[in-house]
DNA sequence: CTGGTTAAGTTGTATATACAATAGACGCAC
DNA sequence: GTGCGTCTATTGTATATACAACTTAACCAG
């Protein structure tokens, strides 16, 4: 049996954090449920309240607990999701690298919502949506196929813009900052049409980002960004910072 | 009639955090420079050391300061940038979904660094590195091939752990929080070995995350996480307001 | 029943104190 | 000079205590 990484003398507040994390992960305290009060933890674990307080505060800052003064500490309904993707504008990205950004507008039109889109936007089938399809190129080589659906109420003049001058992302962001954003990244195989548009072979995998935004009124946009796996990747490098300090509500 | 919401009494540790952030932002303390010690801040600001300690600790957790026991607190070279991707622990992820997490350890050994790894870790070729290879499964289905190289100096007991009990990520994070993290996501085709390990077909694309971490001493770990495109995707959804709120410190 | 007050429980903050752990400087014996 | 121990400065952790702020429930006066 492997021993605990007993390299260092255990720290009391780390032990308590561990105790809390295990209780949360194991379901000993269900989601939304109240965990023992600081006072109870003091008696249970035999540490001072300040030490308990630090442990609970830090676990809370990590997003696993919600604390309410005068009431107690509760296990969060939705634990913090792992991956965060920041909004990015591919035109800006390419220019930042000092390369030439080119764009070709394939479609820019109003379309009736088929079943999937109707569901995503909470509309009836056949309701009108704005739709655009663009291919972005870096130094002449296609790097992204951008397919987008936009709620007309959110961007009434979406179809009248010249997207060779201002990118779709930039125009949409100029309207109203979304209240909520979702990104999903996955790897997919390209169908024949995508292969042709991106100029890739049949066996080349693609990196696909699905991006949805919501305003206070509801779903606003839904985009699918498809990149050739060989010519594009998402990257980030950052200094570790704030998952300790994060406060969600 | 009741008064307009009166200003809440300012919190001492928030004031001190503000004081520190202004000093850092204004260049009053240059990058890399030592800020006043806790004791000096106590005398300067007239708060107790515990309060000063909390303020400095939280600013430090946000990445703006680096603290060295016995030496002092120093302004970090570069302020933290917002992250594209956050660290995630697949075991935690799976358990959070209420599924069964299984892991199979394929390799756990010391290996001599070949050219690429030597370059990444700034070592000479042939220097020893710890190496692990694991397959993670969700409800019995493989969802991640985890290949990792670790600098022995960073985790001397890396090979002695039981990774069926505590995940590699969690163990490594228990040692020392990395100062810097890099993630790169791309789509790749799997070779025959990976296909076999993940139980996927020849034409199925894979989602690959490369993750590297650095401590103050230099590169610490380098991981390659390969997921079957059909069974795994990276996702995130977040409220923009909260994201923005974190910029304030 | 209504409305306000009180009391108890919980988290939030602030302080004083103590000791441990680490790094660097100084001085001393050899 | 070299090596070793000591001292000091600094951060890291732990505790006891106090009071403030907030929530809920109980209670009581009308």
XYZ file of C-alpha atoms (C1' of nucleotides) in Angstrom:
558
model
C 0.000 0.000 0.000
C 1.322 3.361 -0.873
C 1.679 5.833 1.872
C 0.321 9.320 1.684
C 2.878 11.702 0.235
C 4.226 12.184 3.709
C 7.111 14.247 2.473
C 6.099 17.136 4.679
C 4.390 17.463 7.986
C 0.713 17.762 7.193
C -0.819 21.177 7.498
C -3.951 21.374 9.528
C -5.902 23.522 7.092
C -4.865 21.351 4.171
C -6.114 18.297 6.002
C -9.409 20.031 6.589
C -9.661 21.097 2.961
C -9.029 17.487 2.014
C -11.697 16.343 4.428
C -14.165 18.742 2.868
C -13.246 17.839 -0.691
C -13.662 14.155 0.027
C -17.017 14.765 1.634
C -18.144 16.682 -1.408
C -16.724 14.260 -3.968
C -18.089 11.212 -2.194
C -21.567 12.656 -1.953
C -21.508 12.483 1.804
C -22.995 15.933 1.531
C -25.288 16.083 -1.460
C -25.361 18.973 -3.885
C -27.061 21.949 -2.350
C -26.868 20.412 1.070
C -25.506 22.210 4.089
C -22.194 21.045 5.435
C -21.383 21.190 9.136
C -20.984 24.659 10.520
C -17.568 25.978 11.409
C -18.356 25.418 15.058
C -19.292 21.801 14.423
C -16.151 21.267 12.384
C -14.131 22.702 15.229
C -15.550 20.116 17.611
C -15.415 17.356 15.032
C -11.860 17.904 13.905
C -10.317 19.496 16.927
C -8.920 22.579 15.260
C -9.498 26.204 16.032
C -12.229 28.066 14.244
C -9.754 30.301 12.443
C -8.094 27.278 10.932
C -11.413 25.759 9.962
C -12.453 29.108 8.556
C -9.410 29.301 6.334
C -10.007 25.811 4.998
C -13.680 26.405 4.265
C -12.956 29.802 2.759
C -10.389 28.391 0.368
C -12.531 25.450 -0.695
C -15.285 27.968 -1.241
C -12.953 30.162 -3.297
C -12.274 27.134 -5.465
C -15.951 27.111 -6.255
C -17.037 23.954 -4.475
C -18.992 25.646 -1.720
C -21.361 28.557 -1.469
C -21.346 30.373 1.840
C -24.225 32.433 3.164
C -23.734 34.560 6.194
C -26.123 33.688 8.947
C -27.133 30.491 7.235
C -24.310 28.108 6.507
C -22.112 26.616 3.812
C -23.646 24.624 0.994
C -22.294 22.312 -1.660
C -22.527 24.002 -5.020
C -25.060 22.650 -7.473
C -22.775 22.897 -10.439
C -19.174 22.375 -9.666
C -16.826 24.580 -11.608
C -16.200 23.236 -15.059
C -12.722 22.315 -15.946
C -11.902 24.061 -19.107
C -12.427 27.664 -19.832
C -11.999 29.080 -23.254
C -11.707 32.726 -23.788
C -13.450 34.441 -26.575
C -11.149 34.789 -29.477
C -11.296 36.507 -32.766
C -9.405 34.636 -35.397
C -8.744 37.735 -37.498
C -7.089 39.381 -34.546
C -5.213 36.191 -33.812
C -3.747 35.996 -37.280
C -2.836 39.658 -37.386
C -1.137 39.305 -34.049
C 1.166 36.764 -35.597
C 2.015 39.243 -38.319
C 0.321 37.166 -40.986
C -2.156 38.101 -43.655
C -5.782 37.449 -42.836
C -8.150 36.746 -45.655
C -11.848 35.929 -45.544
C -14.347 34.628 -48.057
C -18.049 35.002 -47.428
C -19.840 31.896 -48.642
C -23.284 32.578 -47.258
C -25.030 35.469 -45.602
C -28.764 35.047 -45.485
C -31.888 34.467 -43.511
C -32.919 30.852 -43.142
C -35.829 29.088 -41.493
C -34.816 27.275 -38.336
C -34.706 23.537 -38.677
C -35.329 21.336 -35.684
C -31.952 21.575 -33.998
C -31.601 25.339 -34.275
C -35.185 25.883 -33.220
C -34.457 23.950 -30.065
C -31.236 25.796 -29.352
C -32.900 29.197 -29.684
C -36.208 28.148 -28.139
C -38.067 29.023 -31.312
C -40.697 27.294 -33.385
C -39.557 25.415 -36.409
C -39.465 27.638 -39.437
C -38.839 30.864 -37.530
C -36.303 33.048 -39.253
C -32.660 33.015 -38.262
C -29.711 34.810 -39.746
C -27.039 32.516 -41.058
C -23.490 33.116 -42.227
C -20.717 30.937 -43.479
C -17.176 32.211 -43.941
C -13.766 30.752 -44.604
C -10.828 32.431 -42.915
C -7.351 32.100 -44.371
C -3.929 32.748 -42.932
C -1.408 33.735 -45.583
C -3.761 32.363 -48.185
C -4.276 28.970 -46.538
C -7.703 28.180 -45.118
C -7.597 27.772 -41.347
C -11.191 28.105 -40.260
C -14.657 27.440 -41.523
C -17.035 29.606 -39.555
C -20.704 28.702 -39.527
C -22.939 30.923 -37.476
C -26.592 31.350 -36.596
C -27.795 34.575 -35.040
C -31.120 35.530 -33.536
C -32.458 38.439 -35.661
C -33.771 40.243 -32.600
C -30.267 40.268 -31.183
C -28.557 41.638 -34.314
C -31.151 43.095 -36.686
C -28.561 44.377 -39.170
C -26.383 41.288 -39.163
C -26.903 40.627 -42.868
C -26.027 44.157 -43.916
C -22.452 44.124 -42.650
C -19.323 43.746 -44.747
C -17.438 40.956 -43.023
C -14.342 41.406 -45.115
C -13.803 44.616 -43.186
C -14.995 43.796 -39.672
C -15.075 40.248 -38.428
C -18.349 38.694 -37.373
C -17.103 38.232 -33.822
C -16.117 41.828 -33.533
C -19.396 43.089 -34.939
C -21.457 40.934 -32.614
C -19.442 41.935 -29.602
C -20.023 45.566 -30.466
C -23.746 45.078 -30.005
C -24.234 43.679 -26.563
C -21.869 41.762 -24.359
C -23.261 38.275 -23.828
C -24.193 37.334 -20.298
C -23.132 33.756 -20.752
C -20.841 31.864 -23.091
C -20.347 28.179 -23.753
C -17.522 26.538 -25.612
C -17.199 22.923 -26.557
C -14.108 21.604 -28.279
C -13.872 18.281 -30.019
C -12.101 16.440 -32.744
C -14.095 15.365 -35.768
C -13.596 13.939 -39.189
C -14.400 16.311 -42.034
C -17.031 15.536 -44.620
C -16.353 16.068 -48.306
C -17.594 19.636 -48.415
C -15.504 20.732 -45.461
C -12.507 18.962 -46.927
C -12.889 20.948 -50.096
C -13.407 24.266 -48.362
C -10.440 23.845 -46.050
C -8.275 22.168 -48.655
C -7.467 19.095 -46.607
C -7.225 15.400 -47.257
C -9.840 12.832 -46.448
C -8.041 11.456 -43.434
C -7.143 14.703 -41.756
C -8.913 15.293 -38.450
C -10.441 18.648 -37.665
C -10.590 20.647 -34.468
C -14.081 21.935 -33.954
C -15.181 24.625 -31.530
C -18.854 25.126 -30.852
C -19.598 28.428 -29.295
C -22.938 29.620 -27.976
C -23.817 32.887 -26.310
C -26.737 34.064 -24.253
C -27.966 37.461 -23.251
C -30.354 38.087 -20.413
C -33.178 37.530 -22.932
C -31.978 34.079 -23.941
C -29.853 32.416 -26.605
C -28.315 34.922 -28.998
C -25.783 33.194 -31.239
C -24.555 29.735 -32.086
C -21.329 29.161 -33.995
C -19.375 26.214 -35.275
C -15.701 26.829 -36.023
C -13.913 24.056 -37.859
C -10.126 24.043 -38.228
C -7.799 21.708 -40.075
C -5.959 19.712 -37.429
C -2.650 20.095 -39.184
C -2.734 23.844 -39.479
C -4.413 25.080 -36.360
C -4.453 24.502 -32.633
C -5.797 26.272 -29.605
C -3.177 27.333 -27.179
C -2.744 29.232 -23.996
C -0.021 29.929 -21.565
C -0.620 31.790 -18.429
C 0.632 32.367 -14.979
C -1.291 30.498 -12.414
C -3.494 32.841 -10.630
C -6.929 32.951 -9.532
C -8.512 29.632 -9.034
C -7.649 30.193 -5.416
C -9.201 33.588 -5.425
C -12.194 32.893 -7.552
C -15.472 33.949 -6.054
C -18.624 32.938 -7.821
C -21.464 34.771 -6.123
C -37.902 57.261 4.510
C -34.848 55.162 4.604
C -31.390 56.282 3.741
C -29.801 55.566 0.399
C -27.696 52.423 0.766
C -24.870 53.640 2.911
C -21.329 52.722 1.983
C -20.455 49.522 3.661
C -17.681 49.776 6.142
C -14.539 49.002 4.207
C -12.817 45.797 5.049
C -9.333 46.160 6.325
C -7.830 43.330 4.321
C -9.521 44.568 1.147
C -8.020 47.982 1.703
C -4.622 46.424 2.102
C -5.079 44.331 -1.034
C -6.023 47.501 -2.858
C -2.961 49.225 -1.479
C -0.755 46.420 -2.723
C -2.396 46.237 -6.133
C -1.984 49.967 -6.653
C 1.619 49.795 -5.648
C 2.221 47.001 -8.124
C 0.227 48.563 -10.947
C 1.786 51.983 -10.500
C 5.280 50.606 -10.531
C 5.950 51.881 -7.052
C 7.499 48.474 -6.566
C 9.171 47.400 -9.771
C 8.842 43.913 -11.234
C 10.905 41.472 -9.269
C 11.370 43.941 -6.476
C 10.698 43.158 -2.851
C 7.675 44.762 -1.284
C 7.631 45.743 2.392
C 7.633 42.822 4.784
C 4.514 41.922 6.707
C 6.005 43.507 9.780
C 6.644 46.759 7.932
C 3.146 46.765 6.509
C 1.785 46.292 9.995
C 3.552 49.415 11.164
C 2.827 51.297 7.969
C -0.866 50.545 7.789
C -1.709 49.955 11.398
C -3.304 46.538 11.014
C -2.468 43.288 12.709
C -0.077 40.916 11.044
C -2.788 38.296 10.495
C -4.811 40.796 8.522
C -1.798 41.873 6.505
C -0.948 38.221 5.990
C -4.366 37.473 4.570
C -4.153 40.398 2.186
C -0.681 39.517 0.934
C -1.587 35.841 0.678
C -4.628 36.537 -1.465
C -2.825 38.967 -3.747
C -0.153 36.326 -4.042
C -2.763 33.679 -4.879
C -3.948 35.918 -7.678
C -0.488 35.672 -9.124
C 0.784 39.176 -8.616
C 3.304 38.313 -5.927
C 5.756 35.541 -5.294
C 6.492 34.805 -1.669
C 9.642 33.154 -0.389
C 9.825 32.039 3.176
C 12.707 33.638 4.980
C 13.213 36.174 2.259
C 10.217 38.277 1.424
C 7.479 38.954 -1.113
C 8.362 39.976 -4.648
C 6.403 41.454 -7.515
C 5.929 38.908 -10.258
C 7.523 39.645 -13.577
C 4.350 39.516 -15.590
C 0.838 39.987 -14.380
C -1.446 37.017 -14.891
C -3.267 36.803 -18.169
C -6.650 35.358 -18.555
C -6.615 31.718 -19.260
C -7.830 29.895 -22.284
C -7.895 26.605 -20.524
C -7.873 25.690 -16.933
C -6.295 22.704 -15.382
C -8.584 19.789 -15.125
C -8.354 16.466 -13.441
C -10.087 13.804 -15.458
C -10.737 11.585 -12.460
C -12.551 14.402 -10.731
C -14.375 15.230 -13.928
C -15.684 11.710 -14.320
C -16.668 11.345 -10.704
C -18.489 14.637 -10.887
C -20.641 13.228 -13.631
C -21.479 10.370 -11.326
C -19.674 7.836 -13.475
C -17.133 5.227 -12.571
C -13.531 6.181 -13.072
C -11.039 3.451 -13.803
C -7.351 3.702 -14.483
C -4.743 1.333 -15.805
C -1.077 2.082 -15.270
C 0.864 1.050 -18.348
C 4.218 2.517 -17.487
C 5.796 4.089 -14.445
C 9.539 4.330 -14.735
C 12.616 6.448 -15.104
C 13.761 7.001 -18.662
C 16.669 8.842 -20.236
C 15.619 12.045 -21.940
C 15.674 11.903 -25.696
C 16.282 15.028 -27.725
C 12.835 16.582 -27.532
C 12.329 16.081 -23.797
C 15.866 17.219 -23.047
C 15.124 20.449 -24.860
C 11.802 20.961 -23.108
C 13.328 20.489 -19.676
C 16.619 22.213 -20.489
C 18.538 19.054 -19.679
C 21.308 17.173 -21.384
C 20.348 14.216 -23.483
C 20.267 11.071 -21.434
C 19.474 12.788 -18.143
C 16.886 10.887 -16.151
C 13.241 11.766 -16.287
C 10.282 10.095 -14.668
C 7.744 8.808 -17.130
C 4.233 7.513 -16.722
C 1.581 6.280 -19.072
C -1.965 5.647 -17.942
C -5.292 4.939 -19.555
C -8.340 6.457 -17.916
C -11.739 4.920 -18.427
C -15.226 6.225 -17.833
C -17.698 3.465 -17.059
C -15.212 1.022 -18.479
C -14.653 2.802 -21.766
C -11.229 4.355 -22.362
C -11.464 8.116 -22.608
C -7.922 9.325 -22.107
C -4.391 8.177 -22.716
C -2.185 10.127 -20.369
C 1.523 10.321 -21.131
C 3.595 12.328 -18.733
C 7.199 13.304 -18.123
C 8.214 14.737 -14.792
C 11.446 16.289 -13.616
C 12.722 14.078 -10.774
C 13.863 17.077 -8.776
C 10.321 18.381 -8.827
C 8.682 15.159 -7.641
C 11.301 12.823 -6.172
C 8.735 10.219 -5.132
C 6.684 10.300 -8.302
C 7.343 6.657 -9.091
C 6.396 5.439 -5.640
C 2.789 6.596 -5.743
C -0.260 4.445 -6.319
C -2.086 6.192 -9.126
C -5.096 3.978 -8.854
C -5.810 5.776 -5.587
C -4.726 9.350 -6.215
C -4.551 10.748 -9.715
C -1.271 11.963 -11.095
C -2.606 15.495 -11.432
C -3.738 15.611 -7.871
C -0.480 14.223 -6.556
C 1.587 16.679 -8.547
C -0.547 19.562 -7.477
C -0.106 18.572 -3.861
C 3.617 19.150 -4.190
C 4.001 22.674 -5.432
C 1.615 24.846 -7.360
C 3.101 25.559 -10.773
C 3.913 29.164 -11.497
C 3.030 28.838 -15.132
C 0.937 26.523 -17.266
C 0.597 26.042 -20.989
C -2.106 24.181 -22.822
C -2.255 23.393 -26.486
C -5.254 21.638 -27.996
C -5.298 20.039 -31.391
C -6.896 17.336 -33.402
C -4.764 14.437 -34.505
C -5.074 11.061 -36.125
C -4.251 8.160 -33.828
C -1.497 5.705 -34.619
C -2.067 2.000 -34.287
C -0.929 1.758 -30.673
C -3.168 4.591 -29.539
C -6.055 3.109 -31.468
C -5.623 -0.141 -29.623
C -5.292 1.465 -26.199
C -8.320 3.695 -26.638
C -10.321 1.095 -28.506
C -11.100 3.244 -31.518
C -11.192 2.750 -35.251
C -8.507 3.749 -37.693
C -10.379 6.742 -39.010
C -11.440 8.247 -35.699
C -9.830 11.589 -34.919
C -8.431 12.285 -31.471
C -8.509 15.369 -29.333
C -5.074 15.992 -27.910
C -4.161 18.314 -25.070
C -0.528 19.082 -24.423
C 0.065 20.485 -21.023
C 3.300 21.866 -19.634
C 3.994 23.384 -16.248
C 6.777 25.477 -14.844
C 7.823 26.330 -11.349
C 10.086 29.191 -10.437
C 12.995 26.789 -11.025
C 11.999 25.976 -14.572
C 10.057 23.323 -16.454
C 8.513 20.763 -14.125
C 6.137 18.523 -16.059
C 5.063 17.815 -19.610
C 1.935 15.836 -20.401
C 0.132 14.645 -23.483
C -3.530 13.752 -23.038
C -5.166 11.978 -25.952
C -8.928 11.475 -26.109
C -11.088 9.650 -28.614
C -12.940 12.328 -30.554
C -16.194 10.459 -30.393
C -16.260 9.979 -26.659
C -14.763 13.099 -25.217
C -14.830 16.844 -25.629
C -13.686 19.809 -23.670
C -16.432 22.080 -22.578
C -17.019 25.186 -20.595
C -19.828 27.509 -19.854
C -19.500 30.534 -17.732
C -21.090 33.797 -16.873
C -19.254 36.707 -18.355
C -19.973 39.003 -15.444
C -18.132 36.697 -13.106
C -15.256 36.505 -15.526
C -15.004 40.258 -15.649
C -15.369 40.591 -11.913
C -12.226 38.592 -11.441
C -10.182 41.216 -13.169
C -10.640 43.566 -10.275
C -8.677 41.693 -7.656
C -53.892 37.560 13.216
C -50.344 41.240 12.611
C -46.256 43.274 13.296
C -42.251 44.103 15.713
C -38.679 42.437 19.004
C -35.684 39.129 20.711
C -32.753 35.315 20.724
C -29.878 31.825 18.765
C -27.028 30.166 15.189
C -23.787 31.059 11.445
C -20.499 33.356 8.743
C -17.270 37.582 8.286
C -13.644 40.211 10.027
C -9.936 41.860 13.165
C -6.528 41.299 16.679
C -2.802 39.426 19.751
C 0.131 35.808 20.408
C 3.048 31.902 19.713
C 5.903 28.831 17.467
C 7.738 26.554 13.075
C 10.363 26.814 8.735
C 13.441 28.936 5.691
C 17.127 32.013 3.899
C 20.907 34.929 4.521
C 24.493 37.266 7.164
C 27.752 37.201 10.668
C 31.224 35.493 13.497
C 34.163 32.028 15.300
C 37.022 27.900 15.678
C 40.069 25.294 13.089
C 40.144 30.344 3.845
C 36.759 26.647 5.155
C 33.287 24.956 7.566
C 29.945 25.273 11.184
C 26.928 27.157 14.285
C 24.231 31.225 15.604
C 21.504 35.034 15.097
C 18.138 37.763 12.629
C 14.622 38.686 9.347
C 10.847 36.877 6.964
C 7.082 34.073 5.780
C 3.957 29.981 7.248
C 0.821 28.045 10.373
C -2.127 27.505 14.566
C -4.823 29.160 18.355
C -7.906 31.985 21.423
C -10.785 35.756 21.532
C -13.903 39.367 20.304
C -17.244 41.663 17.865
C -19.976 42.633 13.503
C -23.391 41.206 10.060
C -26.866 38.398 8.580
C -30.778 34.729 8.760
C -34.208 32.311 10.800
C -37.336 31.074 14.236
C -39.592 31.984 18.357
C -41.967 35.094 21.075
C -44.847 38.739 22.559
C -47.790 42.955 22.483
C -51.538 44.949 20.268
